[in-house]
Tab-separated table of C-alpha atoms in Angstrom:
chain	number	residue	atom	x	y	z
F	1	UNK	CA	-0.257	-39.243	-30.707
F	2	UNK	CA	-0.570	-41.449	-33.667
F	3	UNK	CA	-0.215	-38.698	-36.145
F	4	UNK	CA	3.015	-37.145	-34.388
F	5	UNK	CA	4.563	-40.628	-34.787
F	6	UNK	CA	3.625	-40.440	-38.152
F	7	UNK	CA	5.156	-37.295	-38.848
F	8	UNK	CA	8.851	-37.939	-37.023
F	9	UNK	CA	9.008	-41.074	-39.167
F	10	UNK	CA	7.835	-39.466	-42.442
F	11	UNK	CA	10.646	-37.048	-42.330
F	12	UNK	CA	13.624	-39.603	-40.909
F	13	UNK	CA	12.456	-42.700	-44.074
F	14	UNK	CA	13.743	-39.144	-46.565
F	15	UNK	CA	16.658	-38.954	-44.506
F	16	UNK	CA	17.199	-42.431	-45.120
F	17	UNK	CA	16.265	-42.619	-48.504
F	18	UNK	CA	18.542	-39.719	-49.608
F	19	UNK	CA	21.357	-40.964	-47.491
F	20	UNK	CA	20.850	-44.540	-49.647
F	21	UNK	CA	21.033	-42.204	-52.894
F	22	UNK	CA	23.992	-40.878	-52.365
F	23	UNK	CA	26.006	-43.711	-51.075
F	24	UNK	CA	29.115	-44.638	-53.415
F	25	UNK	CA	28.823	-47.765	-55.574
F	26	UNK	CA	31.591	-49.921	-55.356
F	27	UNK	CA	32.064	-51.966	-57.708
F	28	UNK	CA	34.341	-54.878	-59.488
F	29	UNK	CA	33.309	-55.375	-62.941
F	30	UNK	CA	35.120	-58.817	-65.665
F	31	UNK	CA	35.198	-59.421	-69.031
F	32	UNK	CA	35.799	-62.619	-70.354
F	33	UNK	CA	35.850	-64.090	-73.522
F	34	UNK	CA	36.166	-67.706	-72.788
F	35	UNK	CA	36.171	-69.490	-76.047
F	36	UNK	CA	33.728	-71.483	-77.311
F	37	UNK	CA	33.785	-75.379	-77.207
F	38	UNK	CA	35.597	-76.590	-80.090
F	39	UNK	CA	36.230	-79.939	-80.178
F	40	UNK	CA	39.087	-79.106	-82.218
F	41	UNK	CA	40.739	-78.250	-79.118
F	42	UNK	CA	42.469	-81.027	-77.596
F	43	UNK	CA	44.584	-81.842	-74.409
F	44	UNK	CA	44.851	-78.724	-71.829
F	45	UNK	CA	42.759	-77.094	-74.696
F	46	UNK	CA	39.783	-79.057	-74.217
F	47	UNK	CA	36.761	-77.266	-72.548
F	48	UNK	CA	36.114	-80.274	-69.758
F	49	UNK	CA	39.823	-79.215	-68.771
F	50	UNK	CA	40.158	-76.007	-68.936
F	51	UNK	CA	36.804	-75.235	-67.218
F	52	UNK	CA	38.051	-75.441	-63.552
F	53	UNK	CA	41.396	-73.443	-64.475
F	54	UNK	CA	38.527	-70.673	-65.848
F	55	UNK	CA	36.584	-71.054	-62.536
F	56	UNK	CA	39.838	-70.305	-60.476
F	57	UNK	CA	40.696	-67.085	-62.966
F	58	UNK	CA	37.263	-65.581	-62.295
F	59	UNK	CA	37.497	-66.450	-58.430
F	60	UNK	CA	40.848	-64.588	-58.662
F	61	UNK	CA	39.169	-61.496	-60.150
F	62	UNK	CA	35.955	-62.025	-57.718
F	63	UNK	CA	33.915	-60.188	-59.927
F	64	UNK	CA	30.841	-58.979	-59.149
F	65	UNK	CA	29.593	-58.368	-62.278
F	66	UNK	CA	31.274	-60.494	-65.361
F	67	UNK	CA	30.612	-60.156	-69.134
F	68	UNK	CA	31.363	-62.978	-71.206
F	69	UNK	CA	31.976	-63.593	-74.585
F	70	UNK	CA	31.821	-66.967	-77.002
F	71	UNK	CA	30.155	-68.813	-74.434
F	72	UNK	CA	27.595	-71.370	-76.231
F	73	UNK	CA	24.478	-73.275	-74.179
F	74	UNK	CA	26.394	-75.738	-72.772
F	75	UNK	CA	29.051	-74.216	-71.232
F	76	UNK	CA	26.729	-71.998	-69.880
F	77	UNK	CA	25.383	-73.973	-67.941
F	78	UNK	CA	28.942	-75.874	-66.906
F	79	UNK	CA	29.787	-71.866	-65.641
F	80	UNK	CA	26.211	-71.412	-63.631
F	81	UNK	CA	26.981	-75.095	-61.654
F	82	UNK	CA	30.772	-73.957	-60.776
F	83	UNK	CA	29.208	-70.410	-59.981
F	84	UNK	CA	26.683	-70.649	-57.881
F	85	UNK	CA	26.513	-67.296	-55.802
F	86	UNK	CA	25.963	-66.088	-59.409
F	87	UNK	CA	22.445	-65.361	-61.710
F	88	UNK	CA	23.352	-65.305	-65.386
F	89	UNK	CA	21.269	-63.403	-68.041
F	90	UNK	CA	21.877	-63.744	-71.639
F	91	UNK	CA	20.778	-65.745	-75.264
F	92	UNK	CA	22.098	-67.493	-77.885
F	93	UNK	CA	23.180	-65.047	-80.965
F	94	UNK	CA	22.056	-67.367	-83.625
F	95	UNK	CA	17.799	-67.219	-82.621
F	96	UNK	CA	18.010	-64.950	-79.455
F	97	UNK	CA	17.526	-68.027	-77.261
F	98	UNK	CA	19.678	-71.180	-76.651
F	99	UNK	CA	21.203	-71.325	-80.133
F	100	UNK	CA	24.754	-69.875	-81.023
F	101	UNK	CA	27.190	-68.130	-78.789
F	102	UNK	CA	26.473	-66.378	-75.799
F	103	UNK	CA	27.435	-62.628	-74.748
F	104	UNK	CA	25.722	-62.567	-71.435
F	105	UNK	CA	26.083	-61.065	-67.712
F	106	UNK	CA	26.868	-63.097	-64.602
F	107	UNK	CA	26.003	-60.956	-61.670
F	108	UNK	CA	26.048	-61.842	-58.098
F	109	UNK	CA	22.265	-62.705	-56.916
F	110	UNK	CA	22.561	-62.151	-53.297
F	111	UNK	CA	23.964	-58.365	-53.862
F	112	UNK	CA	21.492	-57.350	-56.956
F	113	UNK	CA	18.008	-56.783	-57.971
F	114	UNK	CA	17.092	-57.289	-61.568
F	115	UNK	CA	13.807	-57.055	-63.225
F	116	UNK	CA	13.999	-59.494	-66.199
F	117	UNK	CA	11.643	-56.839	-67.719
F	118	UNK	CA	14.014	-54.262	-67.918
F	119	UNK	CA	16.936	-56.284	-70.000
F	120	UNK	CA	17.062	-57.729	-73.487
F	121	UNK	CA	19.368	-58.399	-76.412
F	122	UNK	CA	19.549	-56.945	-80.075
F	123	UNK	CA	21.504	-57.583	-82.545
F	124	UNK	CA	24.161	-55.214	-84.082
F	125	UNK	CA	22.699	-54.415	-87.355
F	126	UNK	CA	20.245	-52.184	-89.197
F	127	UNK	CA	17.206	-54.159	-88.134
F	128	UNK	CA	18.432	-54.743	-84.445
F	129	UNK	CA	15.532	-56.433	-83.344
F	130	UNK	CA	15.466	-59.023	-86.039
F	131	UNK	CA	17.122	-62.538	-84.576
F	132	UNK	CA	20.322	-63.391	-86.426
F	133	UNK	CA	20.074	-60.650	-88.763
F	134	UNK	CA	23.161	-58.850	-90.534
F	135	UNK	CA	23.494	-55.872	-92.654
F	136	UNK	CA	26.777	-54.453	-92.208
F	137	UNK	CA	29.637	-56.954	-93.413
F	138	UNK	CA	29.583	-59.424	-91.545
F	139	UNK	CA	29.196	-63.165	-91.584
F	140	UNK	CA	28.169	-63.584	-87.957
F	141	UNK	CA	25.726	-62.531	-86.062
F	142	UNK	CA	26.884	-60.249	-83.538
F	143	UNK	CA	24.852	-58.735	-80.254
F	144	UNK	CA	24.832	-56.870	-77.350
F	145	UNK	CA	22.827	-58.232	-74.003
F	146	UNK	CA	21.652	-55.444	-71.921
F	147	UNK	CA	19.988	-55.449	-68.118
F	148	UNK	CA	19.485	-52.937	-65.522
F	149	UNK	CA	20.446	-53.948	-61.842
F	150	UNK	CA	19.993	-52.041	-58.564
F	151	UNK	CA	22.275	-52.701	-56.287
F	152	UNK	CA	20.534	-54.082	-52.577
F	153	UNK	CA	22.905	-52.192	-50.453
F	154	UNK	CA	22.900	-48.535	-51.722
F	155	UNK	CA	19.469	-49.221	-53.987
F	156	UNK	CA	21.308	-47.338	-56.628
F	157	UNK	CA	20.806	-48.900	-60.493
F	158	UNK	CA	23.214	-48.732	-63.160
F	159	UNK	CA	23.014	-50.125	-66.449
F	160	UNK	CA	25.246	-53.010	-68.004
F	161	UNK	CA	25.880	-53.890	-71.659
F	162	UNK	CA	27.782	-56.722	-72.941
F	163	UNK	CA	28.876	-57.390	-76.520
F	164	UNK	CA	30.942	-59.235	-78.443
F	165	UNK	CA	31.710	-57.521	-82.029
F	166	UNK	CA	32.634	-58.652	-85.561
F	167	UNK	CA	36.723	-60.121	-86.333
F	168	UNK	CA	36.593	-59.360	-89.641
F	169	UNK	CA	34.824	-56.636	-90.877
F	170	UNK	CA	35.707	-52.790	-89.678
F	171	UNK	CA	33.419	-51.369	-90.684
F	172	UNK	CA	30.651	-53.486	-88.813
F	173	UNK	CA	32.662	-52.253	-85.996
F	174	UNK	CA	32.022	-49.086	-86.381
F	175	UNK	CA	28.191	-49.358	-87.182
F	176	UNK	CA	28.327	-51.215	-83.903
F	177	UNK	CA	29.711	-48.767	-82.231
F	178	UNK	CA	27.064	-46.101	-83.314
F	179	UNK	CA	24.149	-48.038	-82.525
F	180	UNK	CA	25.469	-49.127	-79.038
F	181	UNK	CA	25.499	-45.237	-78.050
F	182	UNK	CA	22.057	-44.920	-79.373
F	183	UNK	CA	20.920	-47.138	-77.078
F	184	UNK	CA	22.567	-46.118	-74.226
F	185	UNK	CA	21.799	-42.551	-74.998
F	186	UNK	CA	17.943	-44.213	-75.288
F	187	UNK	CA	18.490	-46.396	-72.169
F	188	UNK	CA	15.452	-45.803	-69.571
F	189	UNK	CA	17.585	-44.975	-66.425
F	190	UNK	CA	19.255	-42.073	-67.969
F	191	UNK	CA	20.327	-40.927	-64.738
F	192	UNK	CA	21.993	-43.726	-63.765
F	193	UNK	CA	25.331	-45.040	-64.643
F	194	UNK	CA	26.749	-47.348	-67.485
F	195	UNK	CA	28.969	-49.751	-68.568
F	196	UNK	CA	29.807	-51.739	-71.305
F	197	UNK	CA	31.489	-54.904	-71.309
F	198	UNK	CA	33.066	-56.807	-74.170
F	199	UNK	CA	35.442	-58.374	-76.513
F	200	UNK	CA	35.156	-55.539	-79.395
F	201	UNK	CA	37.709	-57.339	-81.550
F	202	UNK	CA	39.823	-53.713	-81.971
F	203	UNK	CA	42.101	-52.084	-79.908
F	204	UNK	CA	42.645	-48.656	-78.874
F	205	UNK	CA	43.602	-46.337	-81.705
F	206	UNK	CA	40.661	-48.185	-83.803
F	207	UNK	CA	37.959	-45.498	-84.847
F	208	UNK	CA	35.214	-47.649	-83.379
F	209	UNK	CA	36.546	-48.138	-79.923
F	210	UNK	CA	37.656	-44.617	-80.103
F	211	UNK	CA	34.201	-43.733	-81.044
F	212	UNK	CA	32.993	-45.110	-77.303
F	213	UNK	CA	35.607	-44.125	-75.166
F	214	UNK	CA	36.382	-40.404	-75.162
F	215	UNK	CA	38.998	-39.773	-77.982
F	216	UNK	CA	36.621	-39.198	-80.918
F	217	UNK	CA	34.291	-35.838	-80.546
F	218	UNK	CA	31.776	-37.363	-82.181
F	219	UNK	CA	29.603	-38.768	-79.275
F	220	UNK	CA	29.067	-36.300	-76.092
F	221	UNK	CA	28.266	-38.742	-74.066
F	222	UNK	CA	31.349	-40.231	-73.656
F	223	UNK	CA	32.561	-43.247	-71.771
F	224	UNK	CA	36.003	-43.781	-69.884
F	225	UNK	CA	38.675	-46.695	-69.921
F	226	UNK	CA	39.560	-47.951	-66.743
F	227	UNK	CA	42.619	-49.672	-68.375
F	228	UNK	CA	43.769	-46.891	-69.844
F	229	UNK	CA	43.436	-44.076	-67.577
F	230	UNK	CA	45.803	-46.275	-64.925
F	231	UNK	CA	48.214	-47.597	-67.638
F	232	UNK	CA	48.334	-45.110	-70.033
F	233	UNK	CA	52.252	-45.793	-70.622
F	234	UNK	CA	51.778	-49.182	-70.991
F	235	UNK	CA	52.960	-50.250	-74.531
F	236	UNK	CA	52.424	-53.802	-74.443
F	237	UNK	CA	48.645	-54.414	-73.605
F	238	UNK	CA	47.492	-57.978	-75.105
F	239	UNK	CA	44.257	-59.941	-74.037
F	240	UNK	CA	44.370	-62.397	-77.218
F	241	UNK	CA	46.684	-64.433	-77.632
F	242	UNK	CA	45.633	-67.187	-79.630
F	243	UNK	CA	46.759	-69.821	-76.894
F	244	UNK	CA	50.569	-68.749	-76.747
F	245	UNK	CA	50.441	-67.433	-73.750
F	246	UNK	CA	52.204	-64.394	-74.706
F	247	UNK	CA	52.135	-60.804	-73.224
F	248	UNK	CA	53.766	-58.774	-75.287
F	249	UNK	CA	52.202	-56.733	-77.976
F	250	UNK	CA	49.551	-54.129	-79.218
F	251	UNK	CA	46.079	-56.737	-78.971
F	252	UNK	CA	43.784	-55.831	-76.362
F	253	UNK	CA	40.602	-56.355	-77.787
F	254	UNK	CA	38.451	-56.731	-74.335
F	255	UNK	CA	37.504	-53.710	-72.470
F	256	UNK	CA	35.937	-52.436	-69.867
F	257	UNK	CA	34.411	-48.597	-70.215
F	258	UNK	CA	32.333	-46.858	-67.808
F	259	UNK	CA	30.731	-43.690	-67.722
F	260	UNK	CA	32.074	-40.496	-66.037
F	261	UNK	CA	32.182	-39.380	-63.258
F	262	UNK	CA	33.653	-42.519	-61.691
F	263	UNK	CA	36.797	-43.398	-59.590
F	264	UNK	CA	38.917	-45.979	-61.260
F	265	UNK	CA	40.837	-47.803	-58.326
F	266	UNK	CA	42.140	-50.827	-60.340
F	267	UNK	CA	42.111	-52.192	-64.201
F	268	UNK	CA	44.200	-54.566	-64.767
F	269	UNK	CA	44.757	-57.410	-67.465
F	270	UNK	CA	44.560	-61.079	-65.726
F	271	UNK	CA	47.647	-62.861	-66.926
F	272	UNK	CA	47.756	-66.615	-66.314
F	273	UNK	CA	50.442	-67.569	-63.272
F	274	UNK	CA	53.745	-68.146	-64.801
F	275	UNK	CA	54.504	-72.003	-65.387
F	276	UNK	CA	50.578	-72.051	-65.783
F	277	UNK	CA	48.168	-72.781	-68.610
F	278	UNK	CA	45.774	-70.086	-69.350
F	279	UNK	CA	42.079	-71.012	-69.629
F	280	UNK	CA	41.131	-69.464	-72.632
F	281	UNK	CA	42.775	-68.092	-76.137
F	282	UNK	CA	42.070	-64.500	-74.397
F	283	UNK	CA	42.962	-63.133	-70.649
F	284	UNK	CA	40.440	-61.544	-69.176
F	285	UNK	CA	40.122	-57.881	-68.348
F	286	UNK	CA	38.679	-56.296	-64.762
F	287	UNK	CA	38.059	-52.981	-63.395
F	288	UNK	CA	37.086	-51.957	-59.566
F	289	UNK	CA	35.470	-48.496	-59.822
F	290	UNK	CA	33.212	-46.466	-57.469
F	291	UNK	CA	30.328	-44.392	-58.873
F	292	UNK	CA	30.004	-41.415	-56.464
């Protein structure tokens, strides 16, 4: 009797299992780059001011994973006690620990799984593993933070990479740009899905964002832009604004891309409310897509 138990449940946990596999996953991804403390910045400027006004944004986009960019230790940690249904995974750029800015992942820790194991950082250079290390222009260390999470209610993983490339220098953007498809052609979960978060300091039209995001032949692999596949008329498309709270204009530097196939139910820029200060010298960017 035993053994025919066995047997019925052996055959209804693959059901299960497969049924689990193929479920949808639903998802609302943010980037944010939310400017890093400088004490230069006075009045509604000032990080202790314009941390709650921040908060409220990313409540607004209810995220449930966030990228974010310029971030040092401290307000880190200021984010992680105003976010607490959130885990956040990332290092400093300057040692690969606490020093320098941040480009790390908050992710909701009652919905995913993550192995710290299977994440990391590297640096966007010729000797990527080096801390601090560059080779390709640039005065600033630049880096991309990496983690695979499994989501708890399908048990389906996807990989997420965050970065945060050079102002300056093109053509560390475009080195950048190479060695970020390397490694997500390399990434371990192959199968699995992708997306890369980030302020890439370049806009659409720039070879190194064109590079990632389907309009260069160059890379098979290609990713898709949420943004741009929903607004592709859209001529004015700004996400820094260097505190003036303007619109209008060519400058979105923060993306969200996400590899195919994928239904792309909303991308949308985060303006602040009108009459309102925004919270940062850059509005944020989200995306709710569903993996099938």
């Amino acid at each position: 009797m035993l053994r025919f138990v066995l047997l019925l449940l052996l055959p209804c946990s693959l059901i299960l299992a497969s049924r689990l596999a193929a479920a949808p996953l639903d998802l609302k991804f943010a980037s944010y780059n939310v400017r890093y403390e400088n004490y230069e910045d006075q009045g509604w400027r000032a990080w202790p001011t314009r941390l709650q006004r921040l908060i409220a944004t990313i409540r607004i986009m209810d995220p449930d994973v966030m990228g974010v960019q310029e971030a040092l230790h401290s307000q880190v940690a200021d984010m992680c006690l105003s976010l607490p249904d959130y885990d956040f995974y990332g290092f400093g750029r300057d040692d690969g620990k606490t020093k320098g800015e941040y480009a790390g992942v908050f992710y909701r820790k009652e919905r995913f799984q993550f192995d710290r194991e299977d994440g990391g950082i590297f640096w966007l250079s010729a000797t990527p593993e080096i801390p601090g290390s560059m080779t390709w222009g640039n005065k600033i260390p630049r880096i991309v933070t990496w983690l695979h999470l499994r989501d708890q209610k399908t048990q389906r993983g996807f990989t997420v990479y965050n970065t945060h490339w050079d102002h300056m220098h093109q053509g560390s953007r475009v080195e950048s740009s190479k060695l970020i498809t390397q490694r997500i052609d390399d990434r371990r979960h192959r199968s699995q899905p992708v997306v890369l978060l980030g302020d890439f300091n370049a806009t659409e039209g720039n070879n190194a964002v064109d590079y990632l995001a389907g309009r260069s032949k160059e890379w098979t692999n290609t990713l898709l832009d949420p943004y741009h596949k929903l607004h592709p008329q859209v001529s004015s498309r700004r996400t820094l604004h260097f505190w003036r709270n303007n619109k209008d204009g060519w400058a979105k530097v923060d993306h969200i891309l996400v590899s195919p196939p994928v239904q792309v139910k909303k991308a949308a820029i985060i303006y602040a409310p009108d009459g309102k200060t925004p919270a940062s010298d850059h509005y944020p960017v989200s995306a709710h897509i569903v993996w099938p």
